[in-house]
Coordinates of N, CA and C in Angstrom, one line a residue:
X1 N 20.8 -3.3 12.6 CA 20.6 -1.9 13.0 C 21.1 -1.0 11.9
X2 N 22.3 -1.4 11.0 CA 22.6 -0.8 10.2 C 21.8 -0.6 8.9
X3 N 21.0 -1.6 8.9 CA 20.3 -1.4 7.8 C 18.8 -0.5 7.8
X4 N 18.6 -0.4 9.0 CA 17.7 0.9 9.9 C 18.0 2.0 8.8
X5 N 19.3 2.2 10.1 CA 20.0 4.3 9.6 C 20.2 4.3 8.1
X6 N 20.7 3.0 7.3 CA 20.6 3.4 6.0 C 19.3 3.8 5.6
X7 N 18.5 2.8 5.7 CA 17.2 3.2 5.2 C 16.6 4.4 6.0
X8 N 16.7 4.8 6.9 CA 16.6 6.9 7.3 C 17.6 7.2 6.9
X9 N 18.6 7.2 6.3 CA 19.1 7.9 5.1 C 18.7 8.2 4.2
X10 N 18.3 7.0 3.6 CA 17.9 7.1 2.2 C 16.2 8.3 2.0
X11 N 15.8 7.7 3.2 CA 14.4 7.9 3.4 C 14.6 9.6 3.5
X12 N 15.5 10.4 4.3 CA 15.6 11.4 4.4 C 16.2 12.4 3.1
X13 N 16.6 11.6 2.3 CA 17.3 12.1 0.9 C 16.6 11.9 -0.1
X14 N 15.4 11.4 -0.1 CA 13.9 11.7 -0.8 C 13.3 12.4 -0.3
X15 N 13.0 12.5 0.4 CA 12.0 13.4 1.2 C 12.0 14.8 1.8
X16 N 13.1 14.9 1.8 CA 13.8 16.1 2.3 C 14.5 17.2 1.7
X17 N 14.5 16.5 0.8 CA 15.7 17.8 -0.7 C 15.2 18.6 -0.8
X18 N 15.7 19.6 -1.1 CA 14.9 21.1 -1.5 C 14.1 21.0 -3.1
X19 N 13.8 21.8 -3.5 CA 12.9 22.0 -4.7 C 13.6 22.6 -5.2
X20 N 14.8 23.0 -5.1 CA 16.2 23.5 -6.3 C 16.9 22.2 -6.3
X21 N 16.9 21.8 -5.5 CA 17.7 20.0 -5.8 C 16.9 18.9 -6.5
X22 N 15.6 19.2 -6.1 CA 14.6 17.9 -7.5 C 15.0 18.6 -8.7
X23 N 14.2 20.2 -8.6 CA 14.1 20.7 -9.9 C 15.2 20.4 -10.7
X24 N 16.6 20.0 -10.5 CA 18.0 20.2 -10.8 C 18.1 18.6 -11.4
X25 N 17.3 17.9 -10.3 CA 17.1 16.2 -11.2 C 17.0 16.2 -12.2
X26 N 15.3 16.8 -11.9 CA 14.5 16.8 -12.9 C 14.7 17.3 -14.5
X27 N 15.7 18.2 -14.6 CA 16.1 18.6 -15.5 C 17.2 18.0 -16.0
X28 N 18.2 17.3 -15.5 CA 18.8 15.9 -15.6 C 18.3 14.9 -16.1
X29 N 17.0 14.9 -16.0 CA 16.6 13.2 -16.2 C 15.7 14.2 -17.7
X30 N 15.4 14.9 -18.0 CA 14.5 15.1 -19.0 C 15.6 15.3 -20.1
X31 N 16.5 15.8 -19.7 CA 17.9 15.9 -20.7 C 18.7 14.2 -21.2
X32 N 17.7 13.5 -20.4 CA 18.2 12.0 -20.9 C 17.3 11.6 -21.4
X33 N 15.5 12.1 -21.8 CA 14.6 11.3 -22.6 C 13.6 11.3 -21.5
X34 N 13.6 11.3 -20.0 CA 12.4 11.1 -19.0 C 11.6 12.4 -18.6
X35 N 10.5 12.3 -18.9 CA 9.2 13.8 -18.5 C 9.3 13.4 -17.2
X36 N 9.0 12.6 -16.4 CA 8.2 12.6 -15.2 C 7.3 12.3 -14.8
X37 N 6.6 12.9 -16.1 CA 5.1 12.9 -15.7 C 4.6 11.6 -14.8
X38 N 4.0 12.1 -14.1 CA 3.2 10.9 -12.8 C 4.0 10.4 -11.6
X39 N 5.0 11.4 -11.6 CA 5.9 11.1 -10.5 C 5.5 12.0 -9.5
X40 N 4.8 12.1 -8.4 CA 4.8 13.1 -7.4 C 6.0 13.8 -7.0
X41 N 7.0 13.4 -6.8 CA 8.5 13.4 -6.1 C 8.8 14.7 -7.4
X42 N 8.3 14.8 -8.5 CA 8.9 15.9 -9.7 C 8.0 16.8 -9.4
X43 N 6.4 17.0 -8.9 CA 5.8 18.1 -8.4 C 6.1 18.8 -7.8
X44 N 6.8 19.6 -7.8 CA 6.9 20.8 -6.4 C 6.4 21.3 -6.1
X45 N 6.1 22.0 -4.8 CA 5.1 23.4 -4.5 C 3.6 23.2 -4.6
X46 N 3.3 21.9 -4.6 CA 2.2 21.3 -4.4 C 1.1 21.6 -3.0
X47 N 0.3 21.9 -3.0 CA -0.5 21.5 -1.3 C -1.8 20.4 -1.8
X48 N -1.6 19.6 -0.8 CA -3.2 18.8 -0.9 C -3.8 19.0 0.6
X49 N -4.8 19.7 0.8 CA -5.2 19.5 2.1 C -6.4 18.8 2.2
X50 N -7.1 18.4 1.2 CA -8.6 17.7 1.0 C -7.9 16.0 0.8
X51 N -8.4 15.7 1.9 CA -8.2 14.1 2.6 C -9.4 13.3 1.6
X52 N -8.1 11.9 0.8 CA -8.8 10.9 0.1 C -8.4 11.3 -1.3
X53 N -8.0 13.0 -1.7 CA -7.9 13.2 -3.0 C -7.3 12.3 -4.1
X54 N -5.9 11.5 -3.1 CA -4.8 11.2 -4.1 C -4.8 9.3 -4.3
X55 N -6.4 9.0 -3.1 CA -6.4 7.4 -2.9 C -6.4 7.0 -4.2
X56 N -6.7 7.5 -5.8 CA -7.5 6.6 -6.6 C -6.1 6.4 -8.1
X57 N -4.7 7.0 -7.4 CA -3.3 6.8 -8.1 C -3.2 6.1 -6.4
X58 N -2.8 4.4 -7.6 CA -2.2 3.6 -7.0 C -0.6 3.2 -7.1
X59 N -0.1 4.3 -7.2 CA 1.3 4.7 -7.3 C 1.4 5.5 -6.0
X60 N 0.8 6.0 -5.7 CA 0.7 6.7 -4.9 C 0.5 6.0 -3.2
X61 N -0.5 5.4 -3.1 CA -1.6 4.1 -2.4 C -0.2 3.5 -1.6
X62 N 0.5 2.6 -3.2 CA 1.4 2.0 -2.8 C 2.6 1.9 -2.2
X63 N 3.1 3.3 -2.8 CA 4.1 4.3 -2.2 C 4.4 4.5 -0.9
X64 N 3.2 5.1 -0.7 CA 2.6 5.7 1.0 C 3.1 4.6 2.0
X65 N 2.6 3.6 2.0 CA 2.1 2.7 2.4 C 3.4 1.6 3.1
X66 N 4.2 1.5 1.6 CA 5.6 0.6 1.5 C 6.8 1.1 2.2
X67 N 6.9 2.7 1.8 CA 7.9 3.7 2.0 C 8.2 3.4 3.5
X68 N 6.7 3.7 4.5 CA 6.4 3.8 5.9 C 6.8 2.5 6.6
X69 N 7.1 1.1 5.8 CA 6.5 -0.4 6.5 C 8.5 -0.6 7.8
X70 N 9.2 0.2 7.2 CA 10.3 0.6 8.2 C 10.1 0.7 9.4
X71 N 9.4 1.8 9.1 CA 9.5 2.6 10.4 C 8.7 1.9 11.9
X72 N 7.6 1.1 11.5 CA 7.0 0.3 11.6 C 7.7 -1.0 12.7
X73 N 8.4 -1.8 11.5 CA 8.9 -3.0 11.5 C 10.1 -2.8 12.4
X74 N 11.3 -2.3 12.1 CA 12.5 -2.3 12.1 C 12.4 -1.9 13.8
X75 N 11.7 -0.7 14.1 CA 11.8 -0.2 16.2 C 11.0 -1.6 16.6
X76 N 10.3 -2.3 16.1 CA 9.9 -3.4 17.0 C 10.4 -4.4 16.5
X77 N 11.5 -4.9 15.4 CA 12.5 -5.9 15.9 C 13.5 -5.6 16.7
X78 N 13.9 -4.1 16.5 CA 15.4 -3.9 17.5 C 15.1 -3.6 18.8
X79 N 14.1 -3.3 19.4 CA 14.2 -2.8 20.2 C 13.1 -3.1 21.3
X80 N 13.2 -3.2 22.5 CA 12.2 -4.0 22.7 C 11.2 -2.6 23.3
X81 N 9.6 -3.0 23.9 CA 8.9 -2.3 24.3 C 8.5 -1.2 23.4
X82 N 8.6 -1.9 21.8 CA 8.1 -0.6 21.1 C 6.3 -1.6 21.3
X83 N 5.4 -0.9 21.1 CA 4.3 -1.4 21.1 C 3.6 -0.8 19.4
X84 N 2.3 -0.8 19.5 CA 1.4 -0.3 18.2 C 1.4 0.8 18.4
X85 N 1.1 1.4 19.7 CA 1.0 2.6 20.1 C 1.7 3.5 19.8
X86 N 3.0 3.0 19.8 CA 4.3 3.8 20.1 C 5.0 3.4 18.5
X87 N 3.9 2.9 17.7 CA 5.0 2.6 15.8 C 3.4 3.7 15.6
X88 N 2.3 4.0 15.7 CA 1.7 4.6 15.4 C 2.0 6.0 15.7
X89 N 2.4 6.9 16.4 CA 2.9 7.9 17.3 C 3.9 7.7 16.4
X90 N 5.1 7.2 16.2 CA 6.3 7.7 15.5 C 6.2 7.5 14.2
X91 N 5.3 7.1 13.5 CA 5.4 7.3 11.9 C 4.1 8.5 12.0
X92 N 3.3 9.0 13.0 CA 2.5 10.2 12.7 C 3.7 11.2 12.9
X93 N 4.6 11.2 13.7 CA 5.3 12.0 14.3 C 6.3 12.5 12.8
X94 N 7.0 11.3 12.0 CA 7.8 11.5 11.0 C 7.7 12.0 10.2
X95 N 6.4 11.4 9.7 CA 5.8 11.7 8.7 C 5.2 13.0 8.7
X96 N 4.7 13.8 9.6 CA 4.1 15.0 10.0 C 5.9 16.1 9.7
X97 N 6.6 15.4 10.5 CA 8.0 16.7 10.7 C 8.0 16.4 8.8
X98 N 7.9 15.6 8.2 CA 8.5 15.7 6.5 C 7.7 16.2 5.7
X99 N 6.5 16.2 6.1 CA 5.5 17.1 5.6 C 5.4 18.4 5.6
X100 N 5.5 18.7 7.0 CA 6.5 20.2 7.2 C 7.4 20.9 7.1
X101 N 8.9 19.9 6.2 CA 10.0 20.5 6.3 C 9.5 20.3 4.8
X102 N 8.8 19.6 3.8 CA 8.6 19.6 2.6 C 7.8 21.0 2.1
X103 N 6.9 21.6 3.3 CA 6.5 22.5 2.8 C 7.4 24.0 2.9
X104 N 7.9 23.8 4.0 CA 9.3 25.2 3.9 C 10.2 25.1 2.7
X105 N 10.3 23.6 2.3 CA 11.5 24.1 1.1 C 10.8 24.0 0.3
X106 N 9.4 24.2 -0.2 CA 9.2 24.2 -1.4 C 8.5 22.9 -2.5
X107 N 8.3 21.8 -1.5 CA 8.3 20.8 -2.5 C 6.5 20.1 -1.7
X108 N 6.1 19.3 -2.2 CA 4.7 19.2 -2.3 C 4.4 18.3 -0.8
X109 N 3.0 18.7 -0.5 CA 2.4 18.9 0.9 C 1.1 18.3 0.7
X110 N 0.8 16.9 1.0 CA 0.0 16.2 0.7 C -0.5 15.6 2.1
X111 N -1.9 16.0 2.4 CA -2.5 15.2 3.9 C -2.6 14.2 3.6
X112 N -2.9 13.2 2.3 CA -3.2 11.8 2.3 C -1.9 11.5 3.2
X113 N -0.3 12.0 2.4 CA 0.7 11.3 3.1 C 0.4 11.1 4.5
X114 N 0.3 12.0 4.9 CA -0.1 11.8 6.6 C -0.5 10.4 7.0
X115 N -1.5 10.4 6.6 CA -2.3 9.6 7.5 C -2.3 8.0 6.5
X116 N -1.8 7.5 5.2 CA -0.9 6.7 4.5 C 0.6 6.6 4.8
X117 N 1.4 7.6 5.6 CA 2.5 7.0 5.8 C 2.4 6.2 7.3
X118 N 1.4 6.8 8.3 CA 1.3 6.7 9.5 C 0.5 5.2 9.3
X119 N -0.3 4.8 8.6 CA -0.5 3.6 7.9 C 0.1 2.4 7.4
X120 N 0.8 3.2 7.0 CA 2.2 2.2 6.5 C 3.4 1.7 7.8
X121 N 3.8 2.4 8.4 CA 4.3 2.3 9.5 C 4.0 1.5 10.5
X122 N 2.2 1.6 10.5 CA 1.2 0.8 11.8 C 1.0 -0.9 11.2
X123 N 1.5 -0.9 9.7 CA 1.4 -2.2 9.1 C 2.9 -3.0 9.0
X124 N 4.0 -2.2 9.0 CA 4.9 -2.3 9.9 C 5.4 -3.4 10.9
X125 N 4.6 -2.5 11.7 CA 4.3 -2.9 13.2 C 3.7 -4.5 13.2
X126 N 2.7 -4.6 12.4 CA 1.9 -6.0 12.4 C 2.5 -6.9 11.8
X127 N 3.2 -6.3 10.5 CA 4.1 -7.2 10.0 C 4.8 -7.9 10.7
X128 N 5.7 -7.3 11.7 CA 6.6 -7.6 12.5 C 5.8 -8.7 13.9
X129 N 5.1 -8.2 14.0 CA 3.7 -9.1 14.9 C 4.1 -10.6 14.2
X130 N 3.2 -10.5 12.9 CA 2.9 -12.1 12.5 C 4.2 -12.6 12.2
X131 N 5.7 -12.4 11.9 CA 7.5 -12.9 11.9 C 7.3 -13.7 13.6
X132 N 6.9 -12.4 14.0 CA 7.3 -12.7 15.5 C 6.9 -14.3 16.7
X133 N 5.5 -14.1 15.3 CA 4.9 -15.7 16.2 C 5.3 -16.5 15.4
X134 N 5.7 -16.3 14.2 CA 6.1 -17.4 12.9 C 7.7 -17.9 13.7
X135 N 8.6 -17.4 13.8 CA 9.7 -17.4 14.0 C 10.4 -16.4 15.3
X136 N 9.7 -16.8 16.5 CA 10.3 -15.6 17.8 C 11.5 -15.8 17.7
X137 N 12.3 -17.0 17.9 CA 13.7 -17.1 18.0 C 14.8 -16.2 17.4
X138 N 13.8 -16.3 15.9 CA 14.9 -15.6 14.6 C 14.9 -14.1 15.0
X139 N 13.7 -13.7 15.6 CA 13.4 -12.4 15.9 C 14.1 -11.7 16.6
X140 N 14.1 -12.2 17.6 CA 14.8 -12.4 18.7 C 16.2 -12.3 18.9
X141 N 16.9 -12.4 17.8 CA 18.5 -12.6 17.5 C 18.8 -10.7 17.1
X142 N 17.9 -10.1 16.5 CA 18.4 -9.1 16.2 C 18.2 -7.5 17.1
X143 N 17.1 -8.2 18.6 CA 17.1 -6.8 19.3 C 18.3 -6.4 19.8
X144 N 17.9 -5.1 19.8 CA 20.0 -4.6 20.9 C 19.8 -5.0 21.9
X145 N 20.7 -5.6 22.8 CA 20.8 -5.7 24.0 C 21.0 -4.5 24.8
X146 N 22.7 -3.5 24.1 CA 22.8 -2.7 25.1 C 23.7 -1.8 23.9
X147 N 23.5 -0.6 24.3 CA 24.0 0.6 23.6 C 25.5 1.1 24.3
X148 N 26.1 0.3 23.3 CA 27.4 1.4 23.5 C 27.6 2.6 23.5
X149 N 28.3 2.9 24.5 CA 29.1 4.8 24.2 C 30.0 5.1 22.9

């Protein structure tokens, strides 16, 4: 479980920084020899709202896709009664609130992500499916039982 909240840590300290805190990277890392160039994460103030624009950067494809396979995987090893339904619903759900806290502070607003992170998440989910018949037992060792106070 610990290795969950890290990774929504980490996941939230990409995603979530303001566009005075990239821009402040980004200025950091070009003061060491790196442009950026082709990094989405150095765009700021971006909008995409034309769905499919960004499928043909496979930096991007893969990104989406990988970033999400958590959110996915990890509620349907720990926990029991997560279903598809319910890893599809919470990586729309996530991924929608970071899309919208990305656009209040400034930093780039992309519908592919939407529906690529919500993707990534639902593959996740399946991942965790095919472990589950490969190895139930092993699986099996890591749901919570019961939540402490």
């Amino acid at each position: 479980m610990a290795l969950f909240w890290m990774f929504c840590g980490g996941m939230a300290l990409v995603t979530l920084t303001p566009r005075w805190v990239v821009q402040a990277l980004a200025d950091l890392l070009q003061g060491c020899g790196w442009n950026g160039e082709g990094n989405p994460f150095f765009a700021p103030g971006t909008v995409n709202l034309v769905p499919f624009r960004t499928l043909g950067d496979g930096y991007i494809l893969a990104g989406n896709l990988i970033m999400f396979l958590p959110f996915g995987f990890f509620p349907a090893l720990l926990w029991r009664g997560c279903t598809w339904k319910r890893a599809l619903a919470a990586g729309l759900c996530v991924t929608g609130f970071i899309e919208c806290w990305q656009l209040l502070v400034g930093r780039a607003f992309d519908i592919d992500d939407l529906w690529l992170n919500t993707l990534g998440a639902f593959c996740g989910f399946w991942s965790w499916c095919l472990l589950d018949r490969a190895a139930p037992g092993w699986t099996r060792r890591f749901r919570v039982r019961q939540i402490q106070d």
